[in-house]
Backbone as a ProteinNet text record, in pm:
[ID]
protein_1_A
[PRIMARY]
MAKYIIKYGRDDRVKYISHLDFVRCFHRAVRRSRLNFEFSQGFNPHPVMMIAQPMPVAVTSECEYMRVGFVTDLDDGEIQSELERAMPPGFKIYGVRRIDGKEIDLTKINKAEYIVQTECDAPFDTERLLSEPELIVPKKTKSGIKNSDIRPHIFELESIGYEDGVQTVRMILSCGSQYNLKPQTVIEAAVKYCDGYDGGFTAVHRKRMFIDDKDIM
[TERTIARY]
2066.1	2003.6	1867	1771.7	1628.1	1546.9	1432.7	1379.7	1278.7	1182.9	1074.8	989.9	838.2	770.7	726.7	720.2	684	580.1	464.9	329	360.3	379.5	349.2	302.6	242.5	178.4	246	166.7	198.1	58.3	46.2	2.4	3.1	-120.2	-82.4	33.1	114.8	228.6	366.2	369.5	457.2	418.4	315.8	259.6	298.2	374.8	460.6	621.5	654.5	785.1	787.6	892.1	893.7	992.2	940	950.1	1113.4	1202.7	1357.2	1402.6	1346.5	1338.6	1275.7	1191.7	1126.4	1231.6	1271.1	1378.9	1523.1	1564.3	1658.2	1636.3	1509.5	1414.3	1480.4	1451	1408	1505.3	1667.2	1740.6	1856.6	1814.2	1848.2	1778.4	1650.7	1558.3	1643.8	1675.9	1731.1	1872.9	1961.9	2080.4	2034.8	1935.5	1916.4	1875.5	1842	1747.8	1894.8	1824.5	1932.6	1896.4	1869.2	1884.2	1982.4	2033.4	2121.3	2103.9	2078.2	2067.1	2130	2076.9	2120.6	2213	2297.2	2355.9	2345.2	2356.1	2374.8	2510.7	2564.1	2693	2739.5	2865.4	2909	2976.6	3025.6	3113.4	3028.1	2904	2858.3	2724.8	2777.1	2659	2574.1	2452.9	2346	2240.3	2109	2049.4	1939.4	1929.9	1843.2	1708.1	1639.5	1528.8	1426.6	1275.5	1208.5	1082.1	1025.8	925.6	819.7	703.3	586.6	524	526.2	399.8	436.4	525	575.7	460.5	442.6	364.3	393.9	254.9	294.8	271.1	319.7	354.2	190.1	142.8	39.9	-76.1	-26.2	-76.6	-81.4	-153.1	-156.2	-203.5	-186.3	-180.9	-153	-225.3	-221.6	-211.1	-139.8	-140.7	-10.9	108.2	208.8	285.4	417.4	465.4	593	639.4	818.7	866.3	941.7	1031	1180.1	1249.9	1347.8	1472.1	1611.7	1667.8	1723.6	1703.1	1790	1917.2	2001	2100.7	2065.3	1971.4	1940.3	1866.3	1866.8	1806.5	1654.7	1614.6	1489.4	1377.2	1244.3	1141.7	1080.5	960.4	840	813.4	777.7	750	838.4	962.5	1060.2	1098.3	1145.2	1140.3	1059.8	901.8	801.8	844.9	855	907.9	1043.7	1145.5	1229.6	1230.3	1174.4	1099.8	1021.8	935.8	851.9	909.9	998.9	1077.7	1201.3	1211.5	1319.5	1257	1175.2	1058.3	1039.9	1029.8	993	877.4	789.7	627.7	558.1	449.4	426.4	394.4	498.4	487.5	452.3	408.4	344.7	368	433.5	463	335.9	238.4	143.6	158.1	284.8	316.7	422.2	522.7	619.7	602	650.3	622.9	747.8	807.8	895	875	967.3	882.4	1007.8	970.1	1059.2	1006	1099.8	1056.2	1009.2	935.3	819.6	662	647.9	498.4	425	488.4	452.3	513.6	462.9	543.9	471.5	541.8	493.4	450.1	582.3	564.9	402.8	356.7	189.8	48	91.6	-4.9	-80.4	-204.7	-299.7	-408.8	-433	-559.7	-537.9	-610.8	-583.8	-707.2	-741.3	-862.6	-800	-887.3	-876.8	-958.6	-993.5	-1074.4	-1020.7	-1125.7	-1100.7	-1190.8	-1133.8	-1224.2	-1205.4	-1302.4	-1304.4	-1404.9	-1362.3	-1418.9	-1528.2	-1665.7	-1733.9	-1891.7	-1913.8	-2064.8	-2188.6	-2196	-2261.9	-2192.6	-2220.4	-2149.7	-2205	-2080.1	-2130.4	-2192.3	-2265.4	-2333	-2242.1	-2183.6	-2076.2	-2165.8	-2313.4	-2319.2	-2362.3	-2393.5	-2391.7	-2280.5	-2131.5	-2033	-1995.6	-2009.5	-1998.2	-2061.5	-2168.7	-2265.1	-2205.2	-2117	-2042.6	-1951.6	-1986.1	-1921	-1766	-1754.1	-1611.7	-1565.2	-1472	-1422.9	-1309.3	-1292.6	-1146.3	-1106.5	-996.7	-929.2	-794.8	-742.9	-593.5	-520.7	-437	-353.8	-233.3	-79.3	45.2	112.1	170.2	243.1	406.6	463.4	604.9	631	559.4	570.2	500.9	441	404.1	212.5	121.7	-8.1	-62.3	-149.7	-240	-382.8	-486	-616.5	-657.9	-712.8	-691	-817.5	-895.8	-1011.1	-979.1	-1032.8	-989.5	-1117.5	-1212.9	-1363.3	-1318.2	-1200.4	-1172.5	-1085.6	-1029.9	-942.5	-1049	-1173.7	-1263.9	-1312.2	-1281.6	-1350	-1448.1	-1443.7	-1562.8	-1519.3	-1650.3	-1674.2	-1824.6	-1784	-1892.4	-1871.9	-1967.6	-2023.8	-2029.8	-1981.5	-1994.6	-2017.4	-2005.6	-2085.8	-2083.9	-2112.3	-2097.8	-2176.6	-2044.9	-2084.3	-2007	-2056.9	-2010.3	-1897.9	-1959.5	-1878.1	-1786.1	-1813.6	-1696.3	-1744.2	-1711.9	-1774.7	-1683.3	-1676.9	-1603.9	-1637.6	-1561.1	-1578.8	-1507.8	-1544.6	-1459.5	-1422.6	-1337	-1265.5	-1202.5	-1189.5	-1111.4	-1069.3	-935.8	-888.2	-748.8	-727.6	-601.4	-492.7	-402.9	-282.4	-148.1	-43.7	57	150.9	186.9	336.9	237.1	159.7	21.6	-33.8	-102.1	-165.2	-186	-156.4	-199.1	-267	-368.9	-460.8	-485.8	-469.5	-472.6	-640.8	-666.3	-778.8	-791.1	-709.7	-702.7	-772.3	-744.4	-795	-914	-969.7	-1119.8	-1211.1	-1152.9	-1210.2	-1252	-1106.7	-1136.2	-1234.5	-1261.6	-1351.1	-1463.2	-1488	-1639.9	-1681.2	-1543.9	-1564.2	-1634.1	-1539.5	-1600.1	-1725.4	-1794.2	-1874.2	-2036.5	-2005.3	-2105.6	-2134.3	-2274.8	-2311.1	-2342.5	-2256.1	-2253.1	-2160.3	-2061.9	-1962.6	-1873.7	-1792.2	-1672.8	-1593.1	-1529.6	-1440.7	-1343	-1304.1	-1175.7	-1040.7	-1003.9	-884.1	-953.1	-860.4	-895.7	-759.8	-811.2	-756.4	-742.3	-618.8	-631.8	-580.6	-640.5	-611.2	-619.1	-478	-474.8	-508	-605	-656.3	-609.3	-645.4	-571.7	-514.1	-395.7	-350.9	-427.9	-372.3	-434.6	-367.7	-368.8	-298	-402.7	-488	-611.9	-713	-770.7	-852.7	-809.5	-705.7	-660.4	-569.4	-634.4	-507.6	-375.9	-291.3	-142.4	-129.2	-130.3	-101.6	-181.7
-1590.4	-1490.5	-1508.7	-1420.7	-1400.3	-1301.9	-1279.1	-1184.1	-1215.8	-1151.4	-1214.7	-1099.9	-1114.5	-979.9	-1094.1	-1008.4	-1053.5	-982.9	-1039.6	-985.1	-1008.1	-914.7	-908.7	-807.6	-804.9	-740.4	-682.5	-619.3	-602.2	-569.7	-629.9	-545.3	-458.5	-446.9	-351.5	-330.3	-484.4	-439.6	-405.1	-359	-313	-173.3	-139.4	-48.5	90	104.7	243.4	240.3	147.4	115.7	239.6	331.5	378	278.6	342.2	269.7	223.4	309.4	301.9	176.9	186.3	99.2	-55.7	-60.3	-201.9	-233.2	-130.4	-174.6	-232.3	-171	-271.9	-377	-402.8	-482.6	-637	-595.4	-712.3	-702.9	-625.2	-672.7	-791	-739.4	-840.8	-1023.4	-985	-1107.2	-1197.6	-1146.7	-1189.5	-1245.3	-1178.9	-1229.2	-1349.8	-1371.7	-1491.8	-1590.3	-1573.6	-1683.9	-1761.8	-1828.7	-1943.7	-1848.4	-1710.1	-1651.7	-1553.3	-1491.7	-1437	-1264.9	-1182.5	-1094.1	-1093.6	-1059.2	-991.9	-837.8	-835.1	-670.8	-603.8	-450.1	-392.2	-365.1	-286	-325.1	-186.2	-130.4	0.2	19.4	168.6	181.2	154.9	143.9	99.7	-5.5	-82.6	-193.4	-193.6	-192.5	-245.5	-350.6	-404.6	-495.4	-463.4	-532.1	-515.1	-507.1	-388.5	-433.4	-280	-352.5	-188.2	-224.5	-99.6	-133.2	-63.3	-113.9	-50.2	70.5	177.7	260.5	218.4	271.4	251.4	275.9	195.7	210.1	365.5	414.9	552.6	477.1	561.9	507	500.5	385	390	305.3	281.1	192	41.9	-58.6	-171.6	-210.5	-357.3	-391.3	-518.6	-575.2	-733.2	-717	-623.9	-634.1	-558.5	-548.2	-452	-537.2	-491	-526	-492.7	-599.9	-527.8	-655.9	-604.2	-694.9	-678.9	-797.2	-828.7	-939.5	-908.1	-985.8	-1094	-1221	-1328.4	-1391.6	-1448	-1576.5	-1670.7	-1745.6	-1882.4	-1995.1	-2128.2	-2239.6	-2263.7	-2194	-2219.3	-2203.1	-2252.8	-2219.7	-2121.5	-2090.9	-1977.2	-2014.6	-2135.2	-2188.7	-2169.6	-2243.3	-2239.9	-2079	-1991.2	-1866.9	-1787.8	-1818.3	-1805	-1845.3	-1949.8	-2034.5	-1956.5	-1941.1	-1868.1	-1740.9	-1639	-1539.3	-1521	-1598	-1638.9	-1682.6	-1731.2	-1767	-1686.8	-1589.8	-1492.9	-1360.6	-1337.8	-1190.8	-1183.6	-1063.3	-1046.7	-1091.7	-1066.5	-1101.6	-979.9	-987.8	-903	-825.1	-914.5	-948.8	-1034.5	-1016.6	-1182.1	-1194.3	-1321.7	-1281.8	-1374.7	-1311.9	-1389.9	-1465.8	-1407.6	-1488.9	-1421.9	-1548.8	-1489.6	-1566.9	-1488.9	-1534	-1460.5	-1628.2	-1577.9	-1482	-1376.8	-1298.2	-1331.5	-1286.6	-1270.3	-1134.6	-1058.2	-918	-858.9	-791.7	-673.8	-732.4	-854	-891.4	-823.9	-799.6	-727.9	-620.2	-520.1	-326.4	-286.6	-252.5	-237.9	-75.1	18.3	138.3	174.5	76.3	114.6	119.8	105.9	87.1	235.5	197.9	337	346	233	216.4	127.5	153.4	101.5	71.4	-10.2	-20.9	-55.7	50	79.8	57.5	-22.7	-54.2	70.6	159.8	292.2	298.8	273.2	278.3	422.9	487.8	633.3	677	728.1	779.8	909.7	858.9	983.5	981.1	1099.9	1086.9	1002.5	1044.7	999.4	975.5	871	820.5	956.4	949.9	1064.8	947.4	1038.2	984.7	971.5	824.3	828.6	893.8	858.9	915.4	1032.2	1100.3	1239.3	1320.7	1222.6	1310.7	1293.8	1149	1158.8	1202.4	1284.7	1344.1	1478	1552.2	1676.6	1650.9	1774.2	1762.5	1773.9	1900	1890.5	1899.3	1828.9	1797.1	1893.1	1992.1	2098.4	2076.2	2023	2012.7	2033.6	2097.7	2096.1	1995.6	1980.8	1842.5	1919.6	1830.2	1882	1803.9	1859.1	1834.6	1879.9	1871.1	1890.6	2002.7	2080	2219.7	2327.1	2251.7	2297.6	2257.9	2294.4	2258.4	2347.6	2227.1	2341	2277.9	2378.2	2294.8	2241.3	2111.4	2011.3	1935.9	1933.2	1842.4	1730.9	1622.8	1515.1	1429.2	1445.1	1403.9	1310.1	1358.1	1244.8	1121.8	1150.3	1038.1	953.7	970.9	850.9	794.4	615.5	588.1	477.8	440.4	385.1	420.8	457.1	468.7	417.8	368.5	255.8	260.8	291	289.7	111.5	57.9	-93.2	-105.1	8.5	-45.3	78.5	83.7	202.1	134.2	124.4	48.3	100.9	165.9	202.9	351.9	420	534.8	527.5	407.6	375.2	342.2	444.1	407.7	331.1	209.2	156	182.4	232.9	266.3	186.5	131	92.3	216.1	261.5	320.4	257.8	292	236.2	408.8	433.7	583	561.4	670.9	713.5	628.3	581.6	529.5	552.4	596.4	567.8	729.6	695.4	812.8	930.5	903.3	1016.6	1094.6	1033.7	1075.3	1006.9	1025.5	940	999.1	971.7	1025.7	917.9	985.6	941.8	922.3	796.6	785	924.4	942.3	1056.1	1193.2	1210.7	1353.3	1335.1	1218.9	1170.2	1201	1177.8	1196.8	1323.5	1420	1580.2	1590.3	1553.7	1605.4	1581.1	1464.7	1460.2	1528.3	1580.7	1688.4	1814.1	1854.3	1963.7	1972.7	1892.4	1884.4	1796.4	1730	1661.6	1705	1807.3	1853.3	1774.9	1809	1772.3	1614.4	1612.8	1498.5	1535.5	1454.9	1551.6	1390.7	1335	1222.1	1295	1163.2	1190.8	1044.2	1001.1	937	816.6	802.4	749.5	573	444.2	334.4	300.3	269.6	232.6	127	29.6	-96.8	-107	-67.8	-168.3	-282.6	-328.9	-462.4	-491	-405.2	-459.1	-326.7	-346	-250.8	-297.7	-214.2	-262.1	-193.6	-260.5	-199.8	-180.3	-88.1	-80.4	-186.8	-159.2	-279.2	-381	-440	-541.9	-579.3	-685.8	-735.2	-785.1	-732.9	-775	-920	-969.6	-1107.2	-1185
-1175	-1150.3	-1166.6	-1085.3	-1140.4	-1070.2	-1129.8	-1068.5	-1024.7	-885	-826.1	-819.5	-799.9	-731.6	-597.4	-496	-362.8	-323.8	-289.5	-231.1	-75.8	-36.8	153.6	238.1	375.7	436.3	557.1	636	848.8	854.2	1020.7	1085.9	1194.9	1256.5	1363.6	1441.9	1467	1555.7	1487.4	1380	1293.2	1192.9	1256.8	1128.5	1146.8	1275.7	1276.3	1238.6	1158.9	1131.2	985.8	1020	862	736.9	634.2	477.9	492	516.3	549.2	639.9	764.3	859.7	795.7	735.4	651.9	566.8	497.7	353.9	469	582.4	643.7	697.7	730.5	839.9	711.4	568.5	471.3	456.6	416.6	385.7	502.4	618.7	753.3	744.2	699.1	647.3	572	482.4	366.1	401.9	479.3	533.8	623.7	680.7	782	694.1	589	497.4	402	345.4	234.7	117	100	-6.2	-21.5	-137.8	-198.8	-249.6	-250.7	-342.2	-440	-567.3	-657.7	-672.7	-670.2	-662.4	-792.1	-786.2	-888.9	-919.3	-1047.3	-1123.1	-1045.2	-1070.6	-1069.3	-924.9	-896.3	-786.9	-647	-638	-521.1	-495.2	-536.9	-563.3	-431.4	-474.9	-377.7	-401.6	-351	-370.8	-482.9	-593.1	-700.5	-632.8	-572.9	-490.1	-539	-562.1	-615.9	-562	-436.5	-361	-390	-453.6	-499.4	-427.8	-410.5	-336.4	-193.8	-154.1	6.4	129.5	184.2	282.5	381.1	381.3	497.6	670.9	725.4	895.5	946.1	988.6	1070.3	1004.2	857.1	783.6	738.9	780.8	764.5	637.6	586.3	437.6	418	322.3	268.9	126.7	81.5	-53.9	-104.4	-43.7	-60	-182.3	-246.5	-370.9	-389.2	-387.7	-434	-554.8	-609.4	-749.1	-690.9	-669.7	-635.8	-720.7	-673.8	-771.9	-671.6	-614.5	-604.7	-682.4	-620.1	-682.6	-629.6	-690.4	-593.1	-663.8	-624.1	-715.7	-658.5	-585.9	-451.4	-584.3	-563.2	-624.4	-569.6	-615.5	-572.5	-443.2	-403.1	-248	-114.3	-197.8	-115.3	-70.7	-174.7	-183.8	-23.5	-44.4	52.1	145.5	190.4	333.1	397.2	323.1	364.8	408.6	345.2	403.5	483.7	495.5	627.8	762.6	722.2	867.7	917.3	806	859.9	899.5	859.9	866	995.3	1087.4	1232.2	1240.5	1351.6	1357	1341.5	1290.4	1240.9	1084.5	1035.8	866.5	801.6	684.9	639.9	471.8	425.5	319.5	216	112.4	71.3	-9.6	-112.8	-267.7	-290.4	-379.3	-467.4	-598.4	-681.1	-824.7	-881	-966.7	-1064.9	-1192.3	-1236.7	-1351.6	-1460.7	-1601.2	-1698.6	-1770	-1797.2	-1845.1	-1756.2	-1804.7	-1748.7	-1768.5	-1715.1	-1710.7	-1624.1	-1521	-1393.2	-1355.7	-1432.7	-1400.8	-1298.9	-1210.7	-1061.2	-1062.2	-1159.6	-1181.7	-1268.7	-1274.2	-1358	-1246.1	-1115.2	-1038.1	-1006.8	-1029.5	-1034.4	-976.8	-891.6	-757.9	-682.8	-583.2	-426.8	-374.1	-329.3	-215.6	-68.1	-15.9	170	247.1	364.8	460.4	551.7	584.2	644.2	794.3	924.2	1039.2	1071.2	1129.3	1173	1287.7	1364.3	1522.2	1467.5	1512.6	1493.9	1534.7	1584.2	1641.1	1533	1442	1357	1222.3	1121.3	1042.3	881.6	779.5	692.6	555.4	493	403	254	205.7	112.9	-29	-26.3	-178.8	-173.7	-64.6	-49.6	-139.6	-42.3	-67	-233.8	-290.3	-427.3	-491.1	-477.5	-554.8	-579.2	-529.6	-504.6	-660.7	-709.5	-877.6	-836	-744.9	-687.5	-570.6	-512.4	-364.1	-324.9	-286.5	-244.3	-171	-161.7	-31.2	-29.8	53.5	86.6	121.5	1	-69.9	-63.2	9.1	48.2	-137.9	-178.5	-259.3	-231.3	-350.4	-353.9	-310.1	-381.2	-379.1	-241.1	-155.7	-73.7	-86.6	25.6	50.7	-75.6	-150.9	-233.1	-267.5	-291.3	-322.5	-398.3	-391.5	-496.5	-504	-630.7	-667.9	-629.7	-523.4	-531.7	-562.5	-622.9	-687.5	-800	-908.3	-989.8	-975.2	-850.3	-754.6	-687.7	-678.1	-566.7	-674.4	-685.2	-798.3	-729.8	-611.7	-520.5	-402.4	-305.9	-156	-134.6	-20.5	20.3	186	253.5	388.3	443.6	516.7	528.7	655	771.1	878.4	984	1082.9	1188.5	1312	1427.1	1558.8	1633.1	1762.8	1875.2	1844.8	1757.4	1729.7	1618.9	1575.9	1445.8	1337.6	1227.9	1051.8	1015.3	904.7	852.5	726.8	620.3	476.6	392	309.6	181.8	71.5	41.4	-49.9	-162.7	-302.9	-396	-482.6	-446	-507	-574.8	-640.1	-709.9	-602	-671.5	-612.7	-707.2	-706	-803.9	-807.5	-887	-934.1	-984.5	-1064.6	-1093.5	-1057.6	-926.8	-808.5	-712.1	-584.6	-499	-404.1	-385.8	-257.7	-178.7	-37.9	108.3	126.7	224.8	253.4	372.7	447.1	513.4	449.1	347.2	299.7	231.4	219.5	163.4	309.9	401.6	539.9	566	520.4	541.5	476.3	329.3	254.4	325.5	371.8	440.6	531.3	601	784.5	651.3	543.7	488.3	403.9	389	298.6	307.9	424	485.1	617.2	650	765.6	875.3	1013	1098.5	1143	1051.2	1045.5	1096.6	1222.2	1248.6	1279.9	1159.1	1165.7	1226.5	1327.1	1439.4	1375.1	1509.7	1471.7	1356	1251.9	1156.9	1171	1151.9	1093.8	977.6	920.3	772	712.7	658	615.3	433.7	372.8	223.3	174.1	97.1	71.5	-20.9	-134.8	-238.5	-322.6	-447.6	-547	-714.8	-781.9	-913.1	-989.7	-1111.1	-1231.5	-1351	-1380.7	-1466.1	-1427	-1309	-1244.9	-1220.7	-1269.3	-1229	-1132.4	-1038.2	-940.5	-1009.4	-933.4	-957.5	-989.1	-850	-844.8	-737.7
[MASK]
+++++++++++++++++++++++++++++++++++++++++++++++++++++++++++++++++++++++++++++++++++++++++++++++++++++++++++++++++++++++++++++++++++++++++++++++++++++++++++++++++++++++++++++++++++++++++++++++++++++++++++++++++++++++++

Protein backbone atom coordinates (compact mmCIF):
# COMPACT_ATOMS: atom_id res chain seq x y z
CA MET A 1 0.00 0.00 0.00
CA ALA A 2 1.23 3.48 -0.84
CA LYS A 3 0.02 7.09 -0.74
CA TYR A 4 0.03 9.37 -3.77
CA ILE A 5 -0.63 13.00 -4.61
CA ILE A 6 -2.57 13.38 -7.86
CA LYS A 7 -2.69 16.69 -9.70
CA TYR A 8 -5.69 17.02 -11.99
CA GLY A 9 -8.05 19.54 -13.57
CA ARG A 10 -11.24 19.97 -15.53
CA ASP A 11 -12.40 22.05 -18.47
CA ASP A 12 -15.65 23.68 -19.58
CA ARG A 13 -17.25 20.36 -20.54
CA VAL A 14 -17.52 19.20 -16.93
CA LYS A 15 -17.38 22.41 -14.89
CA TYR A 16 -20.98 22.07 -13.69
CA ILE A 17 -20.33 18.71 -12.02
CA SER A 18 -20.62 18.92 -8.24
CA HIS A 19 -17.92 17.82 -5.82
CA LEU A 20 -19.84 14.68 -4.79
CA ASP A 21 -20.46 13.75 -8.42
CA PHE A 22 -16.73 14.11 -9.10
CA VAL A 23 -15.92 11.80 -6.17
CA ARG A 24 -18.29 9.17 -7.58
CA CYS A 25 -16.77 9.68 -11.04
CA PHE A 26 -13.25 9.12 -9.69
CA HIS A 27 -14.29 5.98 -7.82
CA ARG A 28 -15.72 4.53 -11.04
CA ALA A 29 -12.60 5.50 -12.99
CA VAL A 30 -10.42 3.62 -10.50
CA ARG A 31 -12.64 0.55 -10.86
CA ARG A 32 -12.21 0.75 -14.65
CA SER A 33 -8.42 0.88 -14.30
CA ARG A 34 -5.78 -1.55 -13.07
CA LEU A 35 -5.67 0.32 -9.75
CA ASN A 36 -7.08 -0.76 -6.40
CA PHE A 37 -7.97 1.62 -3.60
CA GLU A 38 -6.54 1.26 -0.13
CA PHE A 39 -9.55 1.10 2.23
CA SER A 40 -9.93 2.41 5.74
CA GLN A 41 -10.38 0.07 8.68
CA GLY A 42 -13.50 -0.24 10.79
CA PHE A 43 -17.18 -1.02 10.51
CA ASN A 44 -17.73 0.99 7.31
CA PRO A 45 -14.56 0.82 5.17
CA HIS A 46 -14.18 3.49 2.48
CA PRO A 47 -11.42 4.45 0.02
CA VAL A 48 -8.51 6.35 1.57
CA MET A 49 -8.88 9.62 -0.32
CA MET A 50 -8.74 13.34 0.53
CA ILE A 51 -9.40 16.17 -1.93
CA ALA A 52 -7.81 19.55 -1.28
CA GLN A 53 -10.08 22.59 -1.68
CA PRO A 54 -12.93 21.09 -3.75
CA MET A 55 -13.79 23.10 -6.85
CA PRO A 56 -16.95 25.19 -6.74
CA VAL A 57 -19.47 24.46 -9.47
CA ALA A 58 -18.74 26.35 -12.74
CA VAL A 59 -15.00 26.77 -12.01
CA THR A 60 -12.43 25.20 -14.35
CA SER A 61 -8.95 24.31 -13.16
CA GLU A 62 -5.51 22.95 -13.96
CA CYS A 63 -4.23 22.64 -10.38
CA GLU A 64 -6.47 20.41 -8.24
CA TYR A 65 -4.92 17.94 -5.82
CA MET A 66 -5.96 14.82 -3.99
CA ARG A 67 -4.19 12.44 -1.63
CA VAL A 68 -5.15 8.83 -2.25
CA GLY A 69 -4.03 5.37 -1.19
CA PHE A 70 -3.56 2.60 -3.76
CA VAL A 71 -2.60 -1.05 -3.46
CA THR A 72 -0.44 -1.31 -6.56
CA ASP A 73 2.99 -2.15 -7.91
CA LEU A 74 2.74 0.42 -10.73
CA ASP A 75 5.06 3.42 -10.88
CA ASP A 76 3.90 7.06 -10.92
CA GLY A 77 3.81 7.32 -14.71
CA GLU A 78 1.81 4.10 -15.09
CA ILE A 79 -0.73 5.28 -12.52
CA GLN A 80 -1.11 8.57 -14.41
CA SER A 81 -1.65 6.67 -17.68
CA GLU A 82 -4.25 4.40 -16.08
CA LEU A 83 -6.21 7.34 -14.70
CA GLU A 84 -6.01 9.30 -17.96
CA ARG A 85 -7.41 6.29 -19.79
CA ALA A 86 -10.23 5.71 -17.29
CA MET A 87 -11.38 9.29 -16.59
CA PRO A 88 -14.17 10.70 -18.81
CA PRO A 89 -13.58 13.54 -21.30
CA GLY A 90 -13.20 16.93 -19.67
CA PHE A 91 -10.85 15.78 -16.91
CA LYS A 92 -7.06 15.79 -17.20
CA ILE A 93 -4.42 14.18 -14.98
CA TYR A 94 -1.36 16.46 -14.81
CA GLY A 95 0.84 14.38 -12.56
CA VAL A 96 1.14 11.63 -9.94
CA ARG A 97 3.72 11.52 -7.15
CA ARG A 98 4.24 8.87 -4.52
CA ILE A 99 4.76 10.34 -1.05
CA ASP A 100 6.08 9.09 2.25
CA GLY A 101 4.64 10.61 5.39
CA LYS A 102 3.42 14.21 5.15
CA GLU A 103 6.03 15.82 2.91
CA ILE A 104 3.10 17.39 1.05
CA ASP A 105 0.36 18.40 3.49
CA LEU A 106 -2.63 19.48 1.41
CA THR A 107 -4.39 20.86 4.48
CA LYS A 108 -1.81 23.70 4.53
CA ILE A 109 -2.85 25.18 1.16
CA ASN A 110 -3.42 28.89 1.81
CA LYS A 111 -3.34 30.71 -1.55
CA ALA A 112 -4.65 30.21 -5.08
CA GLU A 113 -4.14 31.97 -8.40
CA TYR A 114 -7.16 32.55 -10.65
CA ILE A 115 -7.71 33.85 -14.17
CA VAL A 116 -11.09 35.59 -14.16
CA GLN A 117 -13.05 36.89 -17.14
CA THR A 118 -16.00 39.19 -16.50
CA GLU A 119 -18.37 41.00 -18.83
CA CYS A 120 -18.45 44.77 -18.34
CA ASP A 121 -18.97 48.03 -20.22
CA ALA A 122 -15.54 49.23 -19.07
CA PRO A 123 -12.75 47.56 -17.07
CA PHE A 124 -12.17 48.38 -13.42
CA ASP A 125 -8.85 49.78 -12.19
CA THR A 126 -7.17 47.01 -10.17
CA GLU A 127 -4.62 49.42 -8.63
CA ARG A 128 -7.46 51.70 -7.55
CA LEU A 129 -9.18 48.79 -5.83
CA LEU A 130 -5.98 47.69 -4.08
CA SER A 131 -5.40 51.25 -2.81
CA GLU A 132 -8.47 50.96 -0.57
CA PRO A 133 -7.51 50.33 3.07
CA GLU A 134 -10.64 48.19 3.50
CA LEU A 135 -12.96 46.34 1.12
CA ILE A 136 -16.12 45.59 3.07
CA VAL A 137 -18.51 43.25 1.26
CA PRO A 138 -21.16 40.70 2.28
CA LYS A 139 -19.59 37.23 2.55
CA LYS A 140 -21.34 33.93 3.16
CA THR A 141 -20.17 32.19 6.33
CA LYS A 142 -21.31 29.10 8.24
CA SER A 143 -23.43 31.35 10.46
CA GLY A 144 -24.99 33.36 7.62
CA ILE A 145 -24.19 36.43 5.53
CA LYS A 146 -21.83 38.84 7.27
CA ASN A 147 -19.88 41.92 6.21
CA SER A 148 -16.20 41.08 5.85
CA ASP A 149 -13.05 43.03 5.00
CA ILE A 150 -11.53 41.05 2.13
CA ARG A 151 -8.60 43.42 1.47
CA PRO A 152 -6.09 41.43 3.62
CA HIS A 153 -6.91 38.34 1.57
CA ILE A 154 -6.11 39.80 -1.86
CA PHE A 155 -2.37 39.29 -2.45
CA GLU A 156 -2.17 40.17 -6.14
CA LEU A 157 -4.69 41.72 -8.54
CA GLU A 158 -3.79 42.56 -12.12
CA SER A 159 -5.85 43.38 -15.20
CA ILE A 160 -4.27 41.52 -18.11
CA GLY A 161 -6.67 42.39 -20.93
CA TYR A 162 -9.92 43.94 -22.08
CA GLU A 163 -11.51 42.97 -25.39
CA ASP A 164 -15.07 42.84 -26.76
CA GLY A 165 -16.60 43.82 -23.43
CA VAL A 166 -14.70 41.20 -21.41
CA GLN A 167 -12.02 42.05 -18.85
CA THR A 168 -9.45 39.41 -17.89
CA VAL A 169 -7.99 39.69 -14.40
CA ARG A 170 -5.31 37.64 -12.63
CA MET A 171 -5.87 37.23 -8.89
CA ILE A 172 -3.97 35.58 -6.05
CA LEU A 173 -6.33 35.16 -3.10
CA SER A 174 -6.59 33.39 0.24
CA CYS A 175 -7.64 29.79 -0.24
CA GLY A 176 -7.92 27.18 2.45
CA SER A 177 -9.51 26.21 5.73
CA GLN A 178 -8.51 29.43 7.52
CA TYR A 179 -10.07 31.82 4.95
CA ASN A 180 -11.34 31.16 1.46
CA LEU A 181 -11.98 34.16 -0.81
CA LYS A 182 -13.90 33.56 -4.02
CA PRO A 183 -13.01 35.58 -7.14
CA GLN A 184 -16.68 36.53 -7.53
CA THR A 185 -16.50 38.30 -4.17
CA VAL A 186 -13.61 40.41 -5.47
CA ILE A 187 -15.70 41.35 -8.51
CA GLU A 188 -18.54 42.35 -6.16
CA ALA A 189 -16.07 44.58 -4.30
CA ALA A 190 -15.02 46.18 -7.59
CA VAL A 191 -18.67 46.95 -8.39
CA LYS A 192 -19.03 48.61 -4.98
CA TYR A 193 -15.78 50.57 -4.86
CA CYS A 194 -14.97 51.40 -8.50
CA ASP A 195 -17.28 54.05 -9.95
CA GLY A 196 -18.86 53.11 -13.26
CA TYR A 197 -17.94 49.44 -13.10
CA ASP A 198 -20.78 46.99 -13.72
CA GLY A 199 -19.21 43.53 -13.74
CA GLY A 200 -21.60 40.88 -15.04
CA PHE A 201 -21.18 37.20 -15.93
CA THR A 202 -17.88 35.85 -14.62
CA ALA A 203 -15.84 32.83 -15.77
CA VAL A 204 -13.24 31.55 -13.31
CA HIS A 205 -10.22 29.33 -13.94
CA ARG A 206 -8.03 28.17 -11.04
CA LYS A 207 -4.44 28.12 -12.31
CA ARG A 208 -2.26 27.37 -9.27
CA MET A 209 -2.52 26.61 -5.56
CA PHE A 210 0.23 27.28 -3.04
CA ILE A 211 1.48 26.39 0.40
CA ASP A 212 3.22 29.54 1.69
CA ASP A 213 3.98 30.81 -1.84
CA LYS A 214 5.40 27.46 -2.98
CA ASP A 215 3.90 25.34 -5.75
CA ILE A 216 2.73 21.96 -4.50
CA MET A 217 4.21 19.78 -7.25
